[in-house]
Amino acid sequence: MHLALALGRRNLGRSWPNPSVGAVVVAGEPGRERIVGQGVTAPGGRPHAEPLALAMAGDAARGATLYVTLEPCSHHGRTPPCTEAIVASGLARVVSAIEDPDPRVAGRGHDLLRAAGIAVTAEVLRAEARRDHLGHILRATERRPMVALKLARTRDGFAAGAPKQRLRITGPIADGAVHLWRAHADAIMVGIGTARADDPSLTVRLPGLSDRSPLRVILDSQLRLTPASALVRAARDVPTLVITTRAAPTHAKRTLTTFGAEVLCMAADAAGRVDLRAALTALAERGITRICSEGGPYLANALAAADLVDVCTLITGPEPLGGDGLPAVGPALARALGDGRLRAVETLDLGPDRAVTYERSL
Ligand code: AOF
Ligand code: ZN
């Protein structure tokens, strides 16, 4: 199952709207087992992992065991259900990590396999699978994607110093890690403040992974994003979605569209900003399951205030700002980190920088 989970992680960020599932077929007597097939959900979500693993195994699947990180599907989607392929292959046993929350499946996959005489062991490494499939789970149960925050801060806790001055906080190793996390997201989201202050590209620039840039989402209630920004200049090559409110000027909408960005109008909240929950629902409806928010302190704090943060990674650099600036962690996020709603699960040393990841407690 550990191998199946590792395989499944490979296509995180590429399989949406589907979860990225890993599957391993193991044949042979106890003590003489061998791996005869493996698969991961293909980019775009089809084929599913199980038929790929079974095709690799061929006749060796007869009497063998399938380890799979999500309950096999039982519905007729773009291809026949995985349960049918499993029964036809002659597998003796299926070990799965977690039930599929998709209402079309929701336990029926396991039931169908048992009814066909296949031994089913469920909930093996369930917590690990839940972490990997959290985007899929939240999209199915809460109609929103998983939200992972990334925030960089100086040793004394600031995200930025003087206005308009871009601050280099992290080194190349941490930057590489951030690019890898981006590749595993379906969309990267920032607020217009960060877009204007940093003029970021929000692409994946790791060797060999440059084709894995996710959808770029900019929350911009007044449409202040300009055609001169790096985001808009690349909008024809990297999908770019600007989410705004009805208060935005129509000519700005037309301009951004001309440059290849897509503009989506949403309800505003009481303060006139894009309603975060409504924006996330709209993204989930488009199939987005995993969002990485690099949006800066204001957006991070607003997401925390709306209880929409599932994962938070704080990267602390070695140098202090040594003056006054914009604190990286706002009051609502500080509360969530302090009262145990988000708890530390991992610490990584990335050269001189340290990344601590917090997750929502169950
Ligand atoms: C599996 N194996 O590898 C994946 C599964 O639109 P469809 O027909 O591709 O079905 C999508 C649903 O299938 C998705 O919502 C989830 O419930 C399940 N994903 N199932 O057996 C896989 N990716
Ligand atoms: Zn399937």
CSV table of C-alpha atoms and ligand atoms in Angstrom, one decimal:
chain,number,residue,atom,x,y,z
A,1,MET,CA,0.0,0.0,0.0
A,2,HIS,CA,2.9,2.3,0.7
A,3,LEU,CA,4.0,1.7,-2.9
A,4,ALA,CA,0.5,2.3,-4.2
A,5,LEU,CA,0.3,5.6,-2.3
A,6,ALA,CA,3.7,6.7,-3.7
A,7,LEU,CA,2.5,5.9,-7.2
A,8,GLY,CA,-0.7,7.8,-6.7
A,9,ARG,CA,1.1,10.9,-5.6
A,10,ARG,CA,2.9,11.1,-9.0
A,11,ASN,CA,-0.1,12.5,-10.8
A,12,LEU,CA,-1.4,14.9,-8.1
A,13,GLY,CA,-2.1,18.2,-9.9
A,14,ARG,CA,-2.7,16.4,-13.2
A,15,SER,CA,-5.6,14.0,-12.7
A,16,TRP,CA,-8.3,16.6,-11.8
A,17,PRO,CA,-11.3,16.4,-11.8
A,18,ASN,CA,-10.4,12.9,-10.6
A,19,PRO,CA,-8.3,11.8,-7.7
A,20,SER,CA,-4.8,10.5,-8.4
A,21,VAL,CA,-5.1,6.9,-7.4
A,22,GLY,CA,-2.2,4.3,-7.2
A,23,ALA,CA,-2.7,0.6,-7.8
A,24,VAL,CA,-0.3,-2.4,-7.4
A,25,VAL,CA,-0.9,-6.0,-8.3
A,26,VAL,CA,1.0,-8.6,-6.2
A,27,ALA,CA,1.1,-12.3,-7.3
A,28,GLY,CA,2.7,-15.4,-5.8
A,29,GLU,CA,2.7,-17.5,-2.6
A,30,PRO,CA,3.3,-15.8,0.8
A,31,GLY,CA,7.0,-15.2,1.1
A,32,ARG,CA,7.5,-15.4,-2.7
A,33,GLU,CA,5.3,-12.4,-3.7
A,34,ARG,CA,6.2,-10.3,-6.7
A,35,ILE,CA,4.8,-7.2,-8.2
A,36,VAL,CA,3.2,-8.0,-11.6
A,37,GLY,CA,1.4,-4.7,-12.3
A,38,GLN,CA,1.2,-1.1,-11.3
A,39,GLY,CA,-0.8,2.0,-12.4
A,40,VAL,CA,-1.7,5.5,-11.5
A,41,THR,CA,-4.7,7.5,-12.7
A,42,ALA,CA,-3.7,9.1,-16.0
A,43,PRO,CA,-3.5,12.9,-16.6
A,44,GLY,CA,-7.0,14.2,-17.1
A,45,GLY,CA,-8.4,11.4,-14.9
A,46,ARG,CA,-8.8,8.5,-17.3
A,47,PRO,CA,-7.9,5.7,-17.5
A,48,HIS,CA,-8.2,4.9,-13.8
A,49,ALA,CA,-5.3,3.3,-12.0
A,50,GLU,CA,-6.8,-0.3,-11.7
A,51,PRO,CA,-7.3,-1.1,-15.4
A,52,LEU,CA,-3.7,0.1,-16.1
A,53,ALA,CA,-2.3,-2.1,-13.4
A,54,LEU,CA,-4.4,-5.1,-14.5
A,55,ALA,CA,-3.3,-4.6,-18.1
A,56,MET,CA,0.3,-4.7,-17.1
A,57,ALA,CA,-0.3,-7.8,-15.0
A,58,GLY,CA,-2.2,-9.7,-17.8
A,59,ASP,CA,-2.8,-13.4,-16.9
A,60,ALA,CA,-0.6,-13.0,-13.7
A,61,ALA,CA,-3.6,-11.1,-12.1
A,62,ARG,CA,-5.5,-14.4,-11.8
A,63,GLY,CA,-5.5,-15.3,-8.1
A,64,ALA,CA,-3.4,-12.2,-7.2
A,65,THR,CA,-4.0,-9.3,-4.8
A,66,LEU,CA,-4.7,-5.7,-5.8
A,67,TYR,CA,-3.6,-2.9,-3.5
A,68,VAL,CA,-5.4,0.3,-4.4
A,69,THR,CA,-5.4,3.7,-2.6
A,70,LEU,CA,-9.1,4.4,-3.2
A,71,GLU,CA,-12.2,2.1,-3.3
A,72,PRO,CA,-12.5,0.9,-7.0
A,73,CYS,CA,-15.3,2.7,-8.8
A,74,SER,CA,-18.6,0.9,-9.5
A,75,HIS,CA,-20.3,3.5,-11.8
A,76,HIS,CA,-20.4,3.7,-15.6
A,77,GLY,CA,-18.4,6.9,-16.4
A,78,ARG,CA,-16.2,7.7,-19.3
A,79,THR,CA,-15.3,4.0,-19.3
A,80,PRO,CA,-16.8,0.9,-17.6
A,81,PRO,CA,-16.4,0.5,-13.8
A,82,CYS,CA,-13.1,-0.7,-12.4
A,83,THR,CA,-15.1,-3.3,-10.4
A,84,GLU,CA,-16.0,-5.0,-13.7
A,85,ALA,CA,-12.3,-5.1,-14.8
A,86,ILE,CA,-11.3,-6.5,-11.4
A,87,VAL,CA,-13.9,-9.3,-11.5
A,88,ALA,CA,-13.0,-10.2,-15.1
A,89,SER,CA,-9.3,-10.3,-14.3
A,90,GLY,CA,-9.7,-13.2,-11.7
A,91,LEU,CA,-8.1,-11.3,-8.8
A,92,ALA,CA,-8.6,-13.2,-5.5
A,93,ARG,CA,-8.2,-10.2,-3.1
A,94,VAL,CA,-8.5,-6.4,-3.1
A,95,VAL,CA,-6.9,-4.3,-0.4
A,96,SER,CA,-8.1,-0.7,-0.4
A,97,ALA,CA,-7.1,2.3,1.7
A,98,ILE,CA,-10.3,4.4,1.9
A,99,GLU,CA,-13.9,4.4,0.8
A,100,ASP,CA,-14.7,6.7,-2.2
A,101,PRO,CA,-16.9,9.6,-1.1
A,102,ASP,CA,-18.2,10.1,-4.6
A,103,PRO,CA,-21.9,9.4,-4.2
A,104,ARG,CA,-21.9,7.2,-7.3
A,105,VAL,CA,-19.5,4.8,-5.5
A,106,ALA,CA,-19.7,5.3,-1.6
A,107,GLY,CA,-19.2,1.7,-0.6
A,108,ARG,CA,-20.8,0.1,-3.6
A,109,GLY,CA,-17.4,-0.7,-5.1
A,110,HIS,CA,-16.4,-2.8,-2.1
A,111,ASP,CA,-19.9,-4.4,-2.0
A,112,LEU,CA,-19.8,-5.4,-5.6
A,113,LEU,CA,-16.4,-7.0,-5.3
A,114,ARG,CA,-17.5,-9.0,-2.2
A,115,ALA,CA,-20.6,-10.1,-3.9
A,116,ALA,CA,-18.4,-11.5,-6.7
A,117,GLY,CA,-16.5,-13.6,-4.2
A,118,ILE,CA,-13.4,-11.4,-4.0
A,119,ALA,CA,-11.9,-11.0,-0.5
A,120,VAL,CA,-11.9,-7.3,0.4
A,121,THR,CA,-9.8,-5.7,3.1
A,122,ALA,CA,-10.6,-2.0,3.5
A,123,GLU,CA,-9.1,1.0,5.4
A,124,VAL,CA,-5.4,0.0,5.1
A,125,LEU,CA,-3.3,3.2,5.7
A,126,ARG,CA,-6.5,5.2,5.6
A,127,ALA,CA,-5.0,8.3,7.2
A,128,GLU,CA,-2.3,8.5,4.6
A,129,ALA,CA,-4.8,8.0,1.8
A,130,ARG,CA,-7.1,10.6,3.2
A,131,ARG,CA,-4.3,13.1,3.1
A,132,ASP,CA,-3.5,12.4,-0.5
A,133,HIS,CA,-7.2,12.3,-1.6
A,134,LEU,CA,-8.3,15.3,0.5
A,135,GLY,CA,-9.0,17.4,-2.5
A,136,HIS,CA,-11.3,14.8,-4.0
A,137,ILE,CA,-12.9,14.1,-0.6
A,138,LEU,CA,-13.7,17.8,0.1
A,139,ARG,CA,-14.9,18.4,-3.5
A,140,ALA,CA,-17.3,15.5,-3.0
A,141,THR,CA,-18.4,16.3,0.5
A,142,GLU,CA,-18.2,20.1,0.8
A,143,ARG,CA,-18.3,21.2,-2.9
A,144,ARG,CA,-14.9,23.0,-2.5
A,145,PRO,CA,-11.3,22.1,-3.2
A,146,MET,CA,-8.7,21.5,-0.6
A,147,VAL,CA,-6.8,24.7,0.3
A,148,ALA,CA,-3.1,24.6,1.1
A,149,LEU,CA,-1.5,27.9,2.1
A,150,LYS,CA,2.2,28.7,1.5
A,151,LEU,CA,3.6,31.6,3.4
A,152,ALA,CA,7.2,32.8,3.6
A,153,ARG,CA,8.4,35.0,6.4
A,154,THR,CA,11.6,36.5,7.7
A,155,ARG,CA,13.1,35.2,11.0
A,156,ASP,CA,11.1,38.0,12.8
A,157,GLY,CA,7.9,37.1,11.1
A,158,PHE,CA,7.4,39.5,8.2
A,159,ALA,CA,6.2,38.7,4.7
A,160,ALA,CA,7.1,42.1,3.3
A,161,GLY,CA,8.9,45.3,4.4
A,162,ALA,CA,8.4,48.7,2.9
A,163,PRO,CA,5.6,48.9,0.3
A,164,LYS,CA,6.6,48.1,-3.4
A,165,GLN,CA,9.9,46.6,-2.3
A,166,ARG,CA,10.1,42.9,-3.1
A,167,LEU,CA,11.7,41.1,-0.3
A,168,ARG,CA,13.8,37.9,-0.9
A,169,ILE,CA,13.1,35.7,2.1
A,170,THR,CA,13.8,32.1,1.0
A,171,GLY,CA,16.8,30.5,-0.8
A,172,PRO,CA,16.9,28.3,-3.9
A,173,ILE,CA,16.2,25.0,-2.1
A,174,ALA,CA,13.0,26.3,-0.6
A,175,ASP,CA,12.0,27.9,-3.9
A,176,GLY,CA,12.5,24.5,-5.6
A,177,ALA,CA,10.2,22.9,-3.0
A,178,VAL,CA,7.6,25.5,-3.6
A,179,HIS,CA,7.7,24.9,-7.3
A,180,LEU,CA,7.2,21.1,-6.7
A,181,TRP,CA,4.2,21.8,-4.5
A,182,ARG,CA,2.8,24.0,-7.2
A,183,ALA,CA,3.1,21.1,-9.7
A,184,HIS,CA,1.0,19.0,-7.3
A,185,ALA,CA,-1.8,21.5,-7.1
A,186,ASP,CA,-4.6,21.8,-9.6
A,187,ALA,CA,-4.6,25.6,-9.2
A,188,ILE,CA,-2.5,28.4,-7.6
A,189,MET,CA,-4.4,31.2,-6.1
A,190,VAL,CA,-3.3,34.7,-5.2
A,191,GLY,CA,-4.9,38.0,-4.2
A,192,ILE,CA,-4.6,41.1,-6.3
A,193,GLY,CA,-2.4,42.7,-3.7
A,194,THR,CA,0.3,40.1,-4.1
A,195,ALA,CA,-0.1,40.1,-7.9
A,196,ARG,CA,0.6,43.8,-8.0
A,197,ALA,CA,3.3,43.9,-5.3
A,198,ASP,CA,5.4,40.9,-6.6
A,199,ASP,CA,4.4,40.6,-10.2
A,200,PRO,CA,4.7,36.8,-10.0
A,201,SER,CA,4.6,34.3,-12.8
A,202,LEU,CA,3.2,31.5,-10.7
A,203,THR,CA,4.5,28.8,-13.1
A,204,VAL,CA,6.5,25.7,-12.4
A,205,ARG,CA,10.1,26.3,-13.5
A,206,LEU,CA,11.7,23.0,-12.4
A,207,PRO,CA,13.7,21.1,-15.1
A,208,GLY,CA,11.4,18.5,-16.7
A,209,LEU,CA,8.3,19.8,-15.0
A,210,SER,CA,7.8,23.0,-16.9
A,211,ASP,CA,4.7,21.6,-18.5
A,212,ARG,CA,3.0,21.1,-15.1
A,213,SER,CA,2.0,24.7,-14.3
A,214,PRO,CA,-1.4,24.6,-12.8
A,215,LEU,CA,-4.3,27.0,-13.5
A,216,ARG,CA,-3.5,30.4,-12.1
A,217,VAL,CA,-6.3,32.1,-10.2
A,218,ILE,CA,-6.3,35.7,-9.2
A,219,LEU,CA,-8.9,37.1,-6.8
A,220,ASP,CA,-9.4,40.7,-8.0
A,221,SER,CA,-12.7,42.3,-7.0
A,222,GLN,CA,-12.1,45.6,-8.9
A,223,LEU,CA,-10.1,44.1,-11.8
A,224,ARG,CA,-6.9,46.1,-11.1
A,225,LEU,CA,-4.7,43.4,-12.8
A,226,THR,CA,-3.0,45.1,-15.8
A,227,PRO,CA,-2.1,43.7,-19.2
A,228,ALA,CA,1.5,44.6,-18.4
A,229,SER,CA,1.7,42.1,-15.5
A,230,ALA,CA,3.7,38.9,-15.9
A,231,LEU,CA,0.5,37.0,-15.2
A,232,VAL,CA,-1.5,38.5,-18.1
A,233,ARG,CA,1.5,38.6,-20.5
A,234,ALA,CA,1.7,34.8,-20.2
A,235,ALA,CA,-2.1,34.2,-20.2
A,236,ARG,CA,-2.1,32.7,-23.7
A,237,ASP,CA,0.3,30.0,-22.6
A,238,VAL,CA,-0.7,29.3,-19.0
A,239,PRO,CA,-4.4,29.1,-18.2
A,240,THR,CA,-5.3,32.2,-16.1
A,241,LEU,CA,-8.6,32.8,-14.4
A,242,VAL,CA,-9.4,36.2,-12.8
A,243,ILE,CA,-12.3,36.0,-10.3
A,244,THR,CA,-14.0,39.4,-9.8
A,245,THR,CA,-17.2,41.0,-8.7
A,246,ARG,CA,-20.0,42.8,-10.6
A,247,ALA,CA,-18.5,46.1,-9.4
A,248,ALA,CA,-15.5,45.7,-11.7
A,249,PRO,CA,-15.5,47.9,-14.8
A,250,THR,CA,-16.6,46.1,-18.0
A,251,HIS,CA,-13.8,47.6,-20.1
A,252,ALA,CA,-11.2,46.0,-17.8
A,253,LYS,CA,-12.9,42.7,-18.2
A,254,ARG,CA,-12.8,43.1,-22.0
A,255,THR,CA,-9.1,44.0,-21.9
A,256,LEU,CA,-8.1,41.0,-19.8
A,257,THR,CA,-10.2,38.6,-22.0
A,258,THR,CA,-8.5,40.1,-25.1
A,259,PHE,CA,-5.1,39.1,-23.6
A,260,GLY,CA,-6.2,35.5,-23.1
A,261,ALA,CA,-7.2,35.5,-19.5
A,262,GLU,CA,-10.7,34.3,-18.4
A,263,VAL,CA,-12.8,36.5,-16.2
A,264,LEU,CA,-15.4,35.1,-13.9
A,265,CYS,CA,-17.9,37.4,-12.0
A,266,MET,CA,-18.9,36.3,-8.6
A,267,ALA,CA,-20.9,37.6,-5.7
A,268,ALA,CA,-19.2,40.1,-3.4
A,269,ASP,CA,-19.0,39.7,0.4
A,270,ALA,CA,-20.1,42.5,2.8
A,271,ALA,CA,-16.8,44.3,2.3
A,272,GLY,CA,-17.1,44.2,-1.5
A,273,ARG,CA,-14.4,41.5,-2.0
A,274,VAL,CA,-14.9,38.3,-3.9
A,275,ASP,CA,-16.8,35.9,-1.6
A,276,LEU,CA,-14.2,33.2,-0.9
A,277,ARG,CA,-16.5,30.3,-0.4
A,278,ALA,CA,-18.4,31.1,-3.5
A,279,ALA,CA,-15.2,31.4,-5.5
A,280,LEU,CA,-14.0,28.0,-4.2
A,281,THR,CA,-17.4,26.4,-5.1
A,282,ALA,CA,-17.0,27.8,-8.6
A,283,LEU,CA,-13.5,26.3,-8.8
A,284,ALA,CA,-14.8,22.9,-7.5
A,285,GLU,CA,-17.5,23.0,-10.2
A,286,ARG,CA,-14.8,23.3,-12.8
A,287,GLY,CA,-13.2,20.2,-11.4
A,288,ILE,CA,-10.4,21.8,-9.3
A,289,THR,CA,-9.7,19.6,-6.3
A,290,ARG,CA,-6.4,21.0,-4.9
A,291,ILE,CA,-5.5,24.7,-4.5
A,292,CYS,CA,-2.2,26.1,-3.4
A,293,SER,CA,-2.7,29.6,-2.1
A,294,GLU,CA,0.5,31.7,-2.3
A,295,GLY,CA,-1.6,34.8,-2.1
A,296,GLY,CA,0.1,36.7,0.7
A,297,PRO,CA,-0.9,37.5,4.2
A,298,TYR,CA,-4.3,39.2,3.5
A,299,LEU,CA,-5.7,36.3,1.5
A,300,ALA,CA,-4.2,33.7,3.9
A,301,ASN,CA,-5.8,35.5,6.9
A,302,ALA,CA,-9.2,35.8,5.1
A,303,LEU,CA,-9.1,32.1,4.2
A,304,ALA,CA,-8.4,31.3,7.9
A,305,ALA,CA,-11.1,33.6,9.1
A,306,ALA,CA,-13.6,31.7,6.9
A,307,ASP,CA,-12.2,28.4,8.2
A,308,LEU,CA,-11.1,27.4,4.7
A,309,VAL,CA,-7.5,26.4,5.4
A,310,ASP,CA,-6.8,22.7,5.3
A,311,VAL,CA,-3.0,22.7,5.1
A,312,CYS,CA,-0.6,25.6,5.9
A,313,THR,CA,3.1,25.6,5.3
A,314,LEU,CA,5.1,28.4,6.9
A,315,ILE,CA,8.6,28.8,5.5
A,316,THR,CA,10.9,30.8,7.8
A,317,GLY,CA,14.1,32.3,6.3
A,318,PRO,CA,17.3,32.8,8.3
A,319,GLU,CA,17.4,36.7,8.2
A,320,PRO,CA,15.3,39.1,10.2
A,321,LEU,CA,13.7,42.1,8.4
A,322,GLY,CA,15.0,44.2,11.3
A,323,GLY,CA,12.3,46.9,11.0
A,324,ASP,CA,8.6,47.2,10.7
A,325,GLY,CA,6.7,45.4,7.9
A,326,LEU,CA,3.7,43.3,7.1
A,327,PRO,CA,3.3,40.3,9.4
A,328,ALA,CA,3.1,37.0,7.5
A,329,VAL,CA,0.6,35.5,9.9
A,330,GLY,CA,-2.5,37.6,10.5
A,331,PRO,CA,-4.7,37.4,13.6
A,332,ALA,CA,-7.2,34.8,12.3
A,333,LEU,CA,-4.5,32.5,11.0
A,334,ALA,CA,-2.6,32.9,14.3
A,335,ARG,CA,-5.7,31.8,16.2
A,336,ALA,CA,-6.1,28.7,14.0
A,337,LEU,CA,-2.4,27.8,14.5
A,338,GLY,CA,-2.6,28.6,18.2
A,339,ASP,CA,-5.8,26.8,19.3
A,340,GLY,CA,-5.0,23.5,17.7
A,341,ARG,CA,-7.4,23.7,14.7
A,342,LEU,CA,-4.2,23.5,12.6
A,343,ARG,CA,-1.5,21.4,14.1
A,344,ALA,CA,2.1,20.9,13.1
A,345,VAL,CA,2.7,17.6,11.3
A,346,GLU,CA,6.1,18.0,9.6
A,347,THR,CA,9.2,20.1,9.7
A,348,LEU,CA,11.6,20.2,6.8
A,349,ASP,CA,15.0,21.9,6.6
A,350,LEU,CA,15.4,23.4,3.2
A,351,GLY,CA,19.0,24.8,3.2
A,352,PRO,CA,18.9,27.7,5.5
A,353,ASP,CA,15.1,27.9,5.5
A,354,ARG,CA,12.8,25.8,7.6
A,355,ALA,CA,9.3,24.8,6.5
A,356,VAL,CA,6.7,23.7,9.1
A,357,THR,CA,3.5,22.2,7.7
A,358,TYR,CA,0.3,22.3,9.7
A,359,GLU,CA,-2.9,20.3,9.0
A,360,ARG,CA,-6.5,20.7,10.0
A,361,SER,CA,-7.2,18.4,13.0
A,362,LEU,CA,-9.9,15.9,12.2
B,1,AOF,C1,-11.1,4.5,-9.5
B,1,AOF,N1,-9.8,4.5,-9.9
B,1,AOF,O1,-8.0,5.7,-10.6
B,1,AOF,C2,-9.9,6.9,-10.0
B,1,AOF,C3,-11.2,6.8,-9.5
B,1,AOF,O2,-15.5,10.5,-14.5
B,1,AOF,P1,-15.0,9.1,-14.3
B,1,AOF,O3,-15.9,8.0,-14.9
B,1,AOF,O4,-13.6,9.0,-14.6
B,1,AOF,O5,-15.1,8.8,-12.7
B,1,AOF,C4,-14.6,9.7,-11.8
B,1,AOF,C5,-14.8,9.2,-10.4
B,1,AOF,O6,-14.1,7.9,-10.3
B,1,AOF,C6,-14.2,10.1,-9.4
B,1,AOF,O7,-15.1,11.0,-8.9
B,1,AOF,C7,-13.8,9.1,-8.3
B,1,AOF,O8,-15.0,8.8,-7.5
B,1,AOF,C8,-13.4,7.9,-9.0
B,1,AOF,N2,-11.9,7.9,-9.3
B,1,AOF,N3,-11.7,5.6,-9.2
B,1,AOF,O9,-11.6,3.4,-9.4
B,1,AOF,C9,-9.2,5.7,-10.2
B,1,AOF,N4,-9.3,8.1,-10.3
B,2,ZN,ZN,-12.4,3.3,-11.7
